[in-house]
Amino acid sequence: MSKTIWVDADACPNPVKEMLFRAADRKSVPLILVANQLIRVPASPNISVVRVSSGFDEADNYIVEQLQNGDLVITGDIPLASDAIEKGAMVFNPRGDIYTVDNIKQRLTMRDFMEELRSSGVHTNGPNSFSQADKHAFAKALDKWLSRL
């Protein structure tokens, strides 16, 4: 059975989606974008979109329910990354950072800490804007995963 690429698509940058579209067609890999809004994708037998309701974590829950061991999940959502790793998926974010069994607990702890700071009124800077370096790091991580197929 072939591996599938799952994308938590609501917050995924367009340059990353474009790379994924090309990769799915080039390697004939199923690419499924999951979102609670309309996502435009090219007509392709390899690319599909699943639109979920707009409830909290609907896209995350759908991805975790559907993914199989060895699939790839693209997300910046740390709890989703943790759940996907637990099910045996390879996970990285749109900036090419790879989440693993060895680093996900630390990422969850940092996420919770930052959330606690924000909820107590501390102003924290958001993530840097998506850069050319991020695009290259993502392309490198994607190529490495694709080469294992």
mmCIF file of N, CA and C in Angstrom:
data_model
loop_
_atom_site.group_PDB
_atom_site.id
_atom_site.type_symbol
_atom_site.label_atom_id
_atom_site.label_comp_id
_atom_site.label_asym_id
_atom_site.label_seq_id
_atom_site.Cartn_x
_atom_site.Cartn_y
_atom_site.Cartn_z
ATOM 1 N N MET A 1 0.846 -1.196 0.000
ATOM 2 C CA MET A 1 0.000 0.000 0.000
ATOM 3 C C MET A 1 0.881 1.245 0.000
ATOM 4 N N SER A 2 0.528 2.213 -0.807
ATOM 5 C CA SER A 2 1.373 3.394 -0.892
ATOM 6 C C SER A 2 1.143 4.319 0.293
ATOM 7 N N LYS A 3 2.148 5.071 0.605
ATOM 8 C CA LYS A 3 2.085 6.042 1.692
ATOM 9 C C LYS A 3 1.341 7.278 1.209
ATOM 10 N N THR A 4 0.722 7.965 2.159
ATOM 11 C CA THR A 4 -0.071 9.155 1.862
ATOM 12 C C THR A 4 0.541 10.354 2.561
ATOM 13 N N ILE A 5 0.450 11.506 1.915
ATOM 14 C CA ILE A 5 0.840 12.766 2.542
ATOM 15 C C ILE A 5 -0.443 13.461 2.999
ATOM 16 N N TRP A 6 -0.532 13.736 4.293
ATOM 17 C CA TRP A 6 -1.664 14.438 4.894
ATOM 18 C C TRP A 6 -1.218 15.847 5.237
ATOM 19 N N VAL A 7 -2.040 16.843 4.897
ATOM 20 C CA VAL A 7 -1.683 18.232 5.169
ATOM 21 C C VAL A 7 -2.770 18.883 6.011
ATOM 22 N N ASP A 8 -2.358 19.430 7.148
ATOM 23 C CA ASP A 8 -3.222 20.273 7.964
ATOM 24 C C ASP A 8 -3.222 21.615 7.228
ATOM 25 N N ALA A 9 -4.185 21.770 6.311
ATOM 26 C CA ALA A 9 -4.058 22.772 5.244
ATOM 27 C C ALA A 9 -4.509 24.184 5.583
ATOM 28 N N ASP A 10 -5.268 24.383 6.641
ATOM 29 C CA ASP A 10 -5.772 25.726 6.915
ATOM 30 C C ASP A 10 -4.661 26.762 7.071
ATOM 31 N N ALA A 11 -3.580 26.404 7.743
ATOM 32 C CA ALA A 11 -2.500 27.361 7.983
ATOM 33 C C ALA A 11 -1.243 27.063 7.178
ATOM 34 N N CYS A 12 -1.325 26.163 6.243
ATOM 35 C CA CYS A 12 -0.148 25.777 5.453
ATOM 36 C C CYS A 12 0.148 26.857 4.407
ATOM 37 N N PRO A 13 1.385 27.360 4.376
ATOM 38 C CA PRO A 13 1.724 28.403 3.389
ATOM 39 C C PRO A 13 1.575 27.908 1.942
ATOM 40 N N ASN A 14 1.144 28.805 1.072
ATOM 41 C CA ASN A 14 0.948 28.446 -0.336
ATOM 42 C C ASN A 14 2.191 27.884 -1.017
ATOM 43 N N PRO A 15 3.394 28.426 -0.768
ATOM 44 C CA PRO A 15 4.567 27.828 -1.431
ATOM 45 C C PRO A 15 4.762 26.353 -1.055
ATOM 46 N N VAL A 16 4.419 25.985 0.165
ATOM 47 C CA VAL A 16 4.527 24.594 0.604
ATOM 48 C C VAL A 16 3.488 23.744 -0.132
ATOM 49 N N LYS A 17 2.267 24.253 -0.225
ATOM 50 C CA LYS A 17 1.231 23.512 -0.955
ATOM 51 C C LYS A 17 1.645 23.299 -2.405
ATOM 52 N N GLU A 18 2.216 24.330 -3.031
ATOM 53 C CA GLU A 18 2.658 24.211 -4.426
ATOM 54 C C GLU A 18 3.717 23.113 -4.577
ATOM 55 N N MET A 19 4.677 23.060 -3.647
ATOM 56 C CA MET A 19 5.700 22.005 -3.693
ATOM 57 C C MET A 19 5.058 20.632 -3.540
ATOM 58 N N LEU A 20 4.088 20.536 -2.645
ATOM 59 C CA LEU A 20 3.416 19.256 -2.417
ATOM 60 C C LEU A 20 2.619 18.820 -3.640
ATOM 61 N N PHE A 21 1.959 19.767 -4.316
ATOM 62 C CA PHE A 21 1.208 19.431 -5.531
ATOM 63 C C PHE A 21 2.147 18.823 -6.568
ATOM 64 N N ARG A 22 3.286 19.479 -6.781
ATOM 65 C CA ARG A 22 4.247 18.987 -7.778
ATOM 66 C C ARG A 22 4.798 17.618 -7.377
ATOM 67 N N ALA A 23 5.122 17.452 -6.107
ATOM 68 C CA ALA A 23 5.689 16.185 -5.627
ATOM 69 C C ALA A 23 4.682 15.049 -5.761
ATOM 70 N N ALA A 24 3.420 15.308 -5.428
ATOM 71 C CA ALA A 24 2.385 14.267 -5.512
ATOM 72 C C ALA A 24 2.257 13.764 -6.943
ATOM 73 N N ASP A 25 2.277 14.673 -7.900
ATOM 74 C CA ASP A 25 2.162 14.264 -9.301
ATOM 75 C C ASP A 25 3.440 13.611 -9.818
ATOM 76 N N ARG A 26 4.572 14.163 -9.435
ATOM 77 C CA ARG A 26 5.858 13.620 -9.901
ATOM 78 C C ARG A 26 6.073 12.190 -9.396
ATOM 79 N N LYS A 27 5.689 11.927 -8.136
ATOM 80 C CA LYS A 27 5.932 10.616 -7.526
ATOM 81 C C LYS A 27 4.678 9.744 -7.449
ATOM 82 N N SER A 28 3.547 10.244 -7.956
ATOM 83 C CA SER A 28 2.256 9.535 -7.872
ATOM 84 C C SER A 28 1.944 9.108 -6.442
ATOM 85 N N VAL A 29 2.085 10.062 -5.530
ATOM 86 C CA VAL A 29 1.808 9.840 -4.111
ATOM 87 C C VAL A 29 0.482 10.512 -3.777
ATOM 88 N N PRO A 30 -0.410 9.810 -3.071
ATOM 89 C CA PRO A 30 -1.654 10.452 -2.659
ATOM 90 C C PRO A 30 -1.378 11.619 -1.703
ATOM 91 N N LEU A 31 -1.957 12.762 -2.019
ATOM 92 C CA LEU A 31 -1.836 13.971 -1.207
ATOM 93 C C LEU A 31 -3.242 14.374 -0.806
ATOM 94 N N ILE A 32 -3.490 14.448 0.504
ATOM 95 C CA ILE A 32 -4.812 14.818 0.993
ATOM 96 C C ILE A 32 -4.678 16.045 1.884
ATOM 97 N N LEU A 33 -5.314 17.131 1.456
ATOM 98 C CA LEU A 33 -5.332 18.354 2.235
ATOM 99 C C LEU A 33 -6.621 18.388 3.047
ATOM 100 N N VAL A 34 -6.506 18.600 4.343
ATOM 101 C CA VAL A 34 -7.670 18.614 5.225
ATOM 102 C C VAL A 34 -7.795 20.023 5.795
ATOM 103 N N ALA A 35 -8.995 20.601 5.641
ATOM 104 C CA ALA A 35 -9.207 21.985 6.065
ATOM 105 C C ALA A 35 -10.671 22.205 6.401
ATOM 106 N N ASN A 36 -10.932 23.289 7.120
ATOM 107 C CA ASN A 36 -12.326 23.628 7.387
ATOM 108 C C ASN A 36 -12.773 24.803 6.518
ATOM 109 N N GLN A 37 -11.989 25.096 5.507
ATOM 110 C CA GLN A 37 -12.355 26.119 4.530
ATOM 111 C C GLN A 37 -12.068 25.570 3.134
ATOM 112 N N LEU A 38 -12.555 26.250 2.134
ATOM 113 C CA LEU A 38 -12.338 25.818 0.760
ATOM 114 C C LEU A 38 -10.868 26.001 0.386
ATOM 115 N N ILE A 39 -10.255 24.948 -0.120
ATOM 116 C CA ILE A 39 -8.859 24.983 -0.562
ATOM 117 C C ILE A 39 -8.840 24.644 -2.050
ATOM 118 N N ARG A 40 -8.205 25.488 -2.837
ATOM 119 C CA ARG A 40 -8.085 25.226 -4.277
ATOM 120 C C ARG A 40 -6.884 24.328 -4.529
ATOM 121 N N VAL A 41 -7.116 23.304 -5.334
ATOM 122 C CA VAL A 41 -6.032 22.393 -5.704
ATOM 123 C C VAL A 41 -6.112 22.130 -7.202
ATOM 124 N N PRO A 42 -4.986 21.782 -7.799
ATOM 125 C CA PRO A 42 -5.014 21.458 -9.228
ATOM 126 C C PRO A 42 -5.756 20.145 -9.472
ATOM 127 N N ALA A 43 -6.333 20.019 -10.647
ATOM 128 C CA ALA A 43 -6.991 18.767 -11.012
ATOM 129 C C ALA A 43 -5.921 17.699 -11.160
ATOM 130 N N SER A 44 -6.018 16.660 -10.349
ATOM 131 C CA SER A 44 -5.023 15.591 -10.374
ATOM 132 C C SER A 44 -5.610 14.363 -9.702
ATOM 133 N N PRO A 45 -5.321 13.183 -10.242
ATOM 134 C CA PRO A 45 -5.800 11.966 -9.583
ATOM 135 C C PRO A 45 -5.083 11.708 -8.251
ATOM 136 N N ASN A 46 -3.977 12.415 -8.007
ATOM 137 C CA ASN A 46 -3.193 12.200 -6.791
ATOM 138 C C ASN A 46 -3.541 13.162 -5.662
ATOM 139 N N ILE A 47 -4.298 14.208 -5.959
ATOM 140 C CA ILE A 47 -4.539 15.277 -4.989
ATOM 141 C C ILE A 47 -6.019 15.379 -4.663
ATOM 142 N N SER A 48 -6.317 15.409 -3.373
ATOM 143 C CA SER A 48 -7.713 15.587 -2.969
ATOM 144 C C SER A 48 -7.792 16.489 -1.738
ATOM 145 N N VAL A 49 -8.994 17.003 -1.517
ATOM 146 C CA VAL A 49 -9.254 17.875 -0.376
ATOM 147 C C VAL A 49 -10.404 17.275 0.420
ATOM 148 N N VAL A 50 -10.246 17.291 1.731
ATOM 149 C CA VAL A 50 -11.337 16.908 2.623
ATOM 150 C C VAL A 50 -11.686 18.154 3.421
ATOM 151 N N ARG A 51 -12.935 18.565 3.305
ATOM 152 C CA ARG A 51 -13.386 19.733 4.063
ATOM 153 C C ARG A 51 -14.154 19.231 5.278
ATOM 154 N N VAL A 52 -13.683 19.631 6.455
ATOM 155 C CA VAL A 52 -14.315 19.227 7.704
ATOM 156 C C VAL A 52 -15.080 20.411 8.279
ATOM 157 N N SER A 53 -15.936 20.154 9.260
ATOM 158 C CA SER A 53 -16.663 21.257 9.885
ATOM 159 C C SER A 53 -15.682 22.143 10.644
ATOM 160 N N SER A 54 -16.122 23.329 10.979
ATOM 161 C CA SER A 54 -15.211 24.311 11.560
ATOM 162 C C SER A 54 -15.034 24.169 13.068
ATOM 163 N N GLY A 55 -15.445 23.081 13.648
ATOM 164 C CA GLY A 55 -15.267 22.876 15.081
ATOM 165 C C GLY A 55 -13.803 22.754 15.475
ATOM 166 N N PHE A 56 -13.547 22.902 16.756
ATOM 167 C CA PHE A 56 -12.194 22.851 17.299
ATOM 168 C C PHE A 56 -11.537 21.502 17.001
ATOM 169 N N ASP A 57 -10.368 21.520 16.394
ATOM 170 C CA ASP A 57 -9.557 20.329 16.099
ATOM 171 C C ASP A 57 -10.211 19.330 15.146
ATOM 172 N N GLU A 58 -11.206 19.737 14.370
ATOM 173 C CA GLU A 58 -11.863 18.809 13.443
ATOM 174 C C GLU A 58 -10.881 18.263 12.407
ATOM 175 N N ALA A 59 -10.072 19.140 11.821
ATOM 176 C CA ALA A 59 -9.100 18.689 10.815
ATOM 177 C C ALA A 59 -8.069 17.767 11.459
ATOM 178 N N ASP A 60 -7.594 18.142 12.634
ATOM 179 C CA ASP A 60 -6.601 17.321 13.344
ATOM 180 C C ASP A 60 -7.154 15.928 13.627
ATOM 181 N N ASN A 61 -8.363 15.883 14.155
ATOM 182 C CA ASN A 61 -8.977 14.595 14.491
ATOM 183 C C ASN A 61 -9.162 13.725 13.251
ATOM 184 N N TYR A 62 -9.577 14.337 12.151
ATOM 185 C CA TYR A 62 -9.774 13.589 10.911
ATOM 186 C C TYR A 62 -8.451 12.976 10.443
ATOM 187 N N ILE A 63 -7.403 13.784 10.453
ATOM 188 C CA ILE A 63 -6.092 13.287 9.999
ATOM 189 C C ILE A 63 -5.636 12.119 10.864
ATOM 190 N N VAL A 64 -5.719 12.267 12.174
ATOM 191 C CA VAL A 64 -5.263 11.204 13.081
ATOM 192 C C VAL A 64 -6.081 9.926 12.879
ATOM 193 N N GLU A 65 -7.388 10.061 12.668
ATOM 194 C CA GLU A 65 -8.239 8.877 12.455
ATOM 195 C C GLU A 65 -7.880 8.146 11.165
ATOM 196 N N GLN A 66 -7.501 8.889 10.126
ATOM 197 C CA GLN A 66 -7.302 8.303 8.807
ATOM 198 C C GLN A 66 -5.880 7.842 8.511
ATOM 199 N N LEU A 67 -4.889 8.463 9.117
ATOM 200 C CA LEU A 67 -3.512 8.176 8.713
ATOM 201 C C LEU A 67 -3.077 6.763 9.084
ATOM 202 N N GLN A 68 -2.122 6.278 8.323
ATOM 203 C CA GLN A 68 -1.567 4.945 8.520
ATOM 204 C C GLN A 68 -0.084 5.064 8.896
ATOM 205 N N ASN A 69 0.419 4.013 9.513
ATOM 206 C CA ASN A 69 1.828 3.945 9.871
ATOM 207 C C ASN A 69 2.682 4.206 8.619
ATOM 208 N N GLY A 70 3.645 5.111 8.730
ATOM 209 C CA GLY A 70 4.525 5.419 7.604
ATOM 210 C C GLY A 70 4.069 6.577 6.733
ATOM 211 N N ASP A 71 2.839 7.056 6.929
ATOM 212 C CA ASP A 71 2.369 8.226 6.191
ATOM 213 C C ASP A 71 3.158 9.458 6.637
ATOM 214 N N LEU A 72 3.032 10.529 5.870
ATOM 215 C CA LEU A 72 3.661 11.802 6.199
ATOM 216 C C LEU A 72 2.572 12.796 6.560
ATOM 217 N N VAL A 73 2.775 13.533 7.649
ATOM 218 C CA VAL A 73 1.844 14.580 8.056
ATOM 219 C C VAL A 73 2.602 15.902 8.069
ATOM 220 N N ILE A 74 2.022 16.910 7.413
ATOM 221 C CA ILE A 74 2.582 18.256 7.394
ATOM 222 C C ILE A 74 1.690 19.125 8.271
ATOM 223 N N THR A 75 2.250 19.624 9.378
ATOM 224 C CA THR A 75 1.477 20.457 10.288
ATOM 225 C C THR A 75 2.399 21.301 11.164
ATOM 226 N N GLY A 76 1.899 22.436 11.569
ATOM 227 C CA GLY A 76 2.583 23.258 12.561
ATOM 228 C C GLY A 76 1.941 23.085 13.922
ATOM 229 N N ASP A 77 0.924 22.246 13.998
ATOM 230 C CA ASP A 77 0.163 22.007 15.227
ATOM 231 C C ASP A 77 0.872 20.920 16.043
ATOM 232 N N ILE A 78 1.444 21.298 17.170
ATOM 233 C CA ILE A 78 2.253 20.377 17.966
ATOM 234 C C ILE A 78 1.437 19.207 18.531
ATOM 235 N N PRO A 79 0.230 19.445 19.084
ATOM 236 C CA PRO A 79 -0.547 18.287 19.555
ATOM 237 C C PRO A 79 -0.901 17.307 18.426
ATOM 238 N N LEU A 80 -1.231 17.809 17.240
ATOM 239 C CA LEU A 80 -1.484 16.932 16.096
ATOM 240 C C LEU A 80 -0.216 16.165 15.749
ATOM 241 N N ALA A 81 0.918 16.838 15.743
ATOM 242 C CA ALA A 81 2.191 16.172 15.451
ATOM 243 C C ALA A 81 2.434 15.036 16.441
ATOM 244 N N SER A 82 2.178 15.286 17.701
ATOM 245 C CA SER A 82 2.372 14.264 18.734
ATOM 246 C C SER A 82 1.477 13.050 18.490
ATOM 247 N N ASP A 83 0.207 13.301 18.204
ATOM 248 C CA ASP A 83 -0.736 12.203 17.938
ATOM 249 C C ASP A 83 -0.331 11.412 16.693
ATOM 250 N N ALA A 84 0.128 12.119 15.668
ATOM 251 C CA ALA A 84 0.520 11.453 14.420
ATOM 252 C C ALA A 84 1.772 10.592 14.639
ATOM 253 N N ILE A 85 2.716 11.098 15.394
ATOM 254 C CA ILE A 85 3.926 10.328 15.701
ATOM 255 C C ILE A 85 3.548 9.059 16.458
ATOM 256 N N GLU A 86 2.611 9.208 17.384
ATOM 257 C CA GLU A 86 2.147 8.056 18.169
ATOM 258 C C GLU A 86 1.568 6.960 17.269
ATOM 259 N N LYS A 87 0.971 7.361 16.137
ATOM 260 C CA LYS A 87 0.413 6.390 15.186
ATOM 261 C C LYS A 87 1.426 5.917 14.146
ATOM 262 N N GLY A 88 2.678 6.358 14.265
ATOM 263 C CA GLY A 88 3.722 5.872 13.377
ATOM 264 C C GLY A 88 3.959 6.701 12.134
ATOM 265 N N ALA A 89 3.439 7.923 12.119
ATOM 266 C CA ALA A 89 3.650 8.793 10.957
ATOM 267 C C ALA A 89 4.966 9.552 11.083
ATOM 268 N N MET A 90 5.484 9.963 9.938
ATOM 269 C CA MET A 90 6.594 10.917 9.883
ATOM 270 C C MET A 90 5.927 12.284 9.886
ATOM 271 N N VAL A 91 6.459 13.228 10.663
ATOM 272 C CA VAL A 91 5.812 14.535 10.771
ATOM 273 C C VAL A 91 6.849 15.642 10.654
ATOM 274 N N PHE A 92 6.538 16.614 9.811
ATOM 275 C CA PHE A 92 7.307 17.845 9.860
ATOM 276 C C PHE A 92 6.424 19.037 9.555
ATOM 277 N N ASN A 93 6.931 20.206 9.957
ATOM 278 C CA ASN A 93 6.130 21.407 9.785
ATOM 279 C C ASN A 93 6.478 22.081 8.463
ATOM 280 N N PRO A 94 5.717 23.101 8.076
ATOM 281 C CA PRO A 94 5.964 23.759 6.789
ATOM 282 C C PRO A 94 7.327 24.443 6.684
ATOM 283 N N ARG A 95 8.044 24.542 7.793
ATOM 284 C CA ARG A 95 9.393 25.131 7.770
ATOM 285 C C ARG A 95 10.472 24.058 7.681
ATOM 286 N N GLY A 96 10.038 22.786 7.566
ATOM 287 C CA GLY A 96 10.991 21.693 7.416
ATOM 288 C C GLY A 96 11.513 21.122 8.721
ATOM 289 N N ASP A 97 11.020 21.602 9.862
ATOM 290 C CA ASP A 97 11.424 21.042 11.158
ATOM 291 C C ASP A 97 10.763 19.685 11.317
ATOM 292 N N ILE A 98 11.561 18.678 11.586
ATOM 293 C CA ILE A 98 11.043 17.321 11.724
ATOM 294 C C ILE A 98 10.716 17.057 13.187
ATOM 295 N N TYR A 99 9.504 16.581 13.421
ATOM 296 C CA TYR A 99 9.084 16.205 14.769
ATOM 297 C C TYR A 99 9.295 14.705 14.930
ATOM 298 N N THR A 100 9.895 14.321 16.046
ATOM 299 C CA THR A 100 10.199 12.915 16.300
ATOM 300 C C THR A 100 9.774 12.523 17.714
ATOM 301 N N VAL A 101 9.835 11.236 17.980
ATOM 302 C CA VAL A 101 9.575 10.732 19.330
ATOM 303 C C VAL A 101 10.539 11.407 20.312
ATOM 304 N N ASP A 102 11.757 11.690 19.865
ATOM 305 C CA ASP A 102 12.780 12.265 20.741
ATOM 306 C C ASP A 102 12.576 13.746 21.048
ATOM 307 N N ASN A 103 11.888 14.499 20.177
ATOM 308 C CA ASN A 103 11.766 15.939 20.435
ATOM 309 C C ASN A 103 10.341 16.443 20.659
ATOM 310 N N ILE A 104 9.347 15.600 20.469
ATOM 311 C CA ILE A 104 7.968 16.106 20.518
ATOM 312 C C ILE A 104 7.529 16.505 21.932
ATOM 313 N N LYS A 105 7.983 15.797 22.949
ATOM 314 C CA LYS A 105 7.598 16.154 24.326
ATOM 315 C C LYS A 105 8.130 17.547 24.678
ATOM 316 N N GLN A 106 9.370 17.817 24.278
ATOM 317 C CA GLN A 106 9.961 19.137 24.517
ATOM 318 C C GLN A 106 9.162 20.218 23.776
ATOM 319 N N ARG A 107 8.764 19.922 22.546
ATOM 320 C CA ARG A 107 7.978 20.890 21.761
ATOM 321 C C ARG A 107 6.622 21.160 22.420
ATOM 322 N N LEU A 108 5.985 20.092 22.923
ATOM 323 C CA LEU A 108 4.697 20.253 23.614
ATOM 324 C C LEU A 108 4.860 21.111 24.870
ATOM 325 N N THR A 109 5.924 20.852 25.621
ATOM 326 C CA THR A 109 6.178 21.618 26.846
ATOM 327 C C THR A 109 6.387 23.091 26.522
ATOM 328 N N MET A 110 7.173 23.385 25.500
ATOM 329 C CA MET A 110 7.425 24.775 25.110
ATOM 330 C C MET A 110 6.147 25.440 24.613
ATOM 331 N N ARG A 111 5.359 24.729 23.849
ATOM 332 C CA ARG A 111 4.088 25.265 23.358
ATOM 333 C C ARG A 111 3.180 25.625 24.524
ATOM 334 N N ASP A 112 3.063 24.710 25.489
ATOM 335 C CA ASP A 112 2.204 24.954 26.658
ATOM 336 C C ASP A 112 2.716 26.131 27.481
ATOM 337 N N PHE A 113 4.024 26.228 27.627
ATOM 338 C CA PHE A 113 4.623 27.333 28.373
ATOM 339 C C PHE A 113 4.317 28.668 27.703
ATOM 340 N N MET A 114 4.493 28.728 26.386
ATOM 341 C CA MET A 114 4.220 29.973 25.663
ATOM 342 C C MET A 114 2.733 30.337 25.726
ATOM 343 N N GLU A 115 1.882 29.334 25.659
ATOM 344 C CA GLU A 115 0.448 29.575 25.759
ATOM 345 C C GLU A 115 0.091 30.133 27.140
ATOM 346 N N GLU A 116 0.747 29.596 28.167
ATOM 347 C CA GLU A 116 0.529 30.077 29.533
ATOM 348 C C GLU A 116 0.973 31.529 29.672
ATOM 349 N N LEU A 117 2.119 31.871 29.088
ATOM 350 C CA LEU A 117 2.592 33.257 29.115
ATOM 351 C C LEU A 117 1.585 34.193 28.455
ATOM 352 N N ARG A 118 1.121 33.792 27.247
ATOM 353 C CA ARG A 118 0.162 34.637 26.527
ATOM 354 C C ARG A 118 -1.135 34.808 27.308
ATOM 355 N N SER A 119 -1.615 33.736 27.923
ATOM 356 C CA SER A 119 -2.882 33.828 28.658
ATOM 357 C C SER A 119 -2.745 34.667 29.921
ATOM 358 N N SER A 120 -1.517 34.833 30.427
ATOM 359 C CA SER A 120 -1.317 35.674 31.606
ATOM 360 C C SER A 120 -1.011 37.123 31.226
ATOM 361 N N GLY A 121 -1.122 37.422 29.920
ATOM 362 C CA GLY A 121 -0.973 38.799 29.465
ATOM 363 C C GLY A 121 0.403 39.176 28.968
ATOM 364 N N VAL A 122 1.342 38.249 28.977
ATOM 365 C CA VAL A 122 2.683 38.534 28.475
ATOM 366 C C VAL A 122 2.631 38.556 26.952
ATOM 367 N N HIS A 123 3.181 39.626 26.371
ATOM 368 C CA HIS A 123 3.206 39.738 24.913
ATOM 369 C C HIS A 123 4.371 38.919 24.384
ATOM 370 N N THR A 124 4.063 37.932 23.551
ATOM 371 C CA THR A 124 5.121 37.139 22.915
ATOM 372 C C THR A 124 5.056 37.400 21.423
ATOM 373 N N ASN A 125 6.199 37.417 20.806
ATOM 374 C CA ASN A 125 6.215 37.596 19.356
ATOM 375 C C ASN A 125 5.749 36.312 18.693
ATOM 376 N N GLY A 126 5.012 36.441 17.641
ATOM 377 C CA GLY A 126 4.581 35.273 16.883
ATOM 378 C C GLY A 126 5.751 34.727 16.081
ATOM 379 N N PRO A 127 5.484 33.723 15.274
ATOM 380 C CA PRO A 127 6.562 33.160 14.458
ATOM 381 C C PRO A 127 7.027 34.170 13.405
ATOM 382 N N ASN A 128 8.266 34.006 12.988
ATOM 383 C CA ASN A 128 8.790 34.837 11.899
ATOM 384 C C ASN A 128 8.003 34.537 10.629
ATOM 385 N N SER A 129 8.016 35.486 9.699
ATOM 386 C CA SER A 129 7.321 35.242 8.445
ATOM 387 C C SER A 129 8.026 34.119 7.684
ATOM 388 N N PHE A 130 7.263 33.445 6.826
ATOM 389 C CA PHE A 130 7.776 32.319 6.053
ATOM 390 C C PHE A 130 8.835 32.825 5.080
ATOM 391 N N SER A 131 10.032 32.269 5.160
ATOM 392 C CA SER A 131 11.163 32.789 4.391
ATOM 393 C C SER A 131 11.616 31.817 3.307
ATOM 394 N N GLN A 132 12.539 32.281 2.474
ATOM 395 C CA GLN A 132 13.161 31.442 1.446
ATOM 396 C C GLN A 132 13.894 30.282 2.108
ATOM 397 N N ALA A 133 14.550 30.539 3.236
ATOM 398 C CA ALA A 133 15.267 29.480 3.962
ATOM 399 C C ALA A 133 14.289 28.413 4.448
ATOM 400 N N ASP A 134 13.108 28.846 4.916
ATOM 401 C CA ASP A 134 12.080 27.893 5.354
ATOM 402 C C ASP A 134 11.630 27.036 4.180
ATOM 403 N N LYS A 135 11.430 27.672 3.044
ATOM 404 C CA LYS A 135 11.002 26.965 1.834
ATOM 405 C C LYS A 135 12.034 25.902 1.441
ATOM 406 N N HIS A 136 13.313 26.266 1.490
ATOM 407 C CA HIS A 136 14.375 25.315 1.145
ATOM 408 C C HIS A 136 14.447 24.171 2.151
ATOM 409 N N ALA A 137 14.290 24.489 3.444
ATOM 410 C CA ALA A 137 14.338 23.450 4.484
ATOM 411 C C ALA A 137 13.186 22.468 4.294
ATOM 412 N N PHE A 138 12.004 22.996 3.951
ATOM 413 C CA PHE A 138 10.857 22.115 3.712
ATOM 414 C C PHE A 138 11.116 21.226 2.493
ATOM 415 N N ALA A 139 11.608 21.821 1.417
ATOM 416 C CA ALA A 139 11.876 21.052 0.194
ATOM 417 C C ALA A 139 12.871 19.932 0.473
ATOM 418 N N LYS A 140 13.876 20.218 1.263
ATOM 419 C CA LYS A 140 14.891 19.210 1.596
ATOM 420 C C LYS A 140 14.266 18.064 2.406
ATOM 421 N N ALA A 141 13.454 18.402 3.411
ATOM 422 C CA ALA A 141 12.804 17.371 4.230
ATOM 423 C C ALA A 141 11.851 16.532 3.373
ATOM 424 N N LEU A 142 11.091 17.188 2.492
ATOM 425 C CA LEU A 142 10.158 16.473 1.622
ATOM 426 C C LEU A 142 10.912 15.544 0.679
ATOM 427 N N ASP A 143 11.970 16.033 0.055
ATOM 428 C CA ASP A 143 12.747 15.185 -0.855
ATOM 429 C C ASP A 143 13.317 13.967 -0.137
ATOM 430 N N LYS A 144 13.768 14.156 1.090
ATOM 431 C CA LYS A 144 14.321 13.041 1.863
ATOM 432 C C LYS A 144 13.247 11.982 2.112
ATOM 433 N N TRP A 145 12.023 12.429 2.474
ATOM 434 C CA TRP A 145 10.922 11.472 2.702
ATOM 435 C C TRP A 145 10.552 10.765 1.403
ATOM 436 N N LEU A 146 10.432 11.528 0.328
ATOM 437 C CA LEU A 146 10.049 10.957 -0.967
ATOM 438 C C LEU A 146 11.082 9.940 -1.476
ATOM 439 N N SER A 147 12.351 10.179 -1.178
ATOM 440 C CA SER A 147 13.389 9.269 -1.655
ATOM 441 C C SER A 147 13.306 7.909 -0.968
ATOM 442 N N ARG A 148 12.632 7.841 0.171
ATOM 443 C CA ARG A 148 12.477 6.556 0.881
ATOM 444 C C ARG A 148 11.326 5.715 0.343
ATOM 445 N N LEU A 149 10.517 6.275 -0.527
ATOM 446 C CA LEU A 149 9.360 5.523 -1.032
ATOM 447 C C LEU A 149 9.783 4.434 -1.992
#
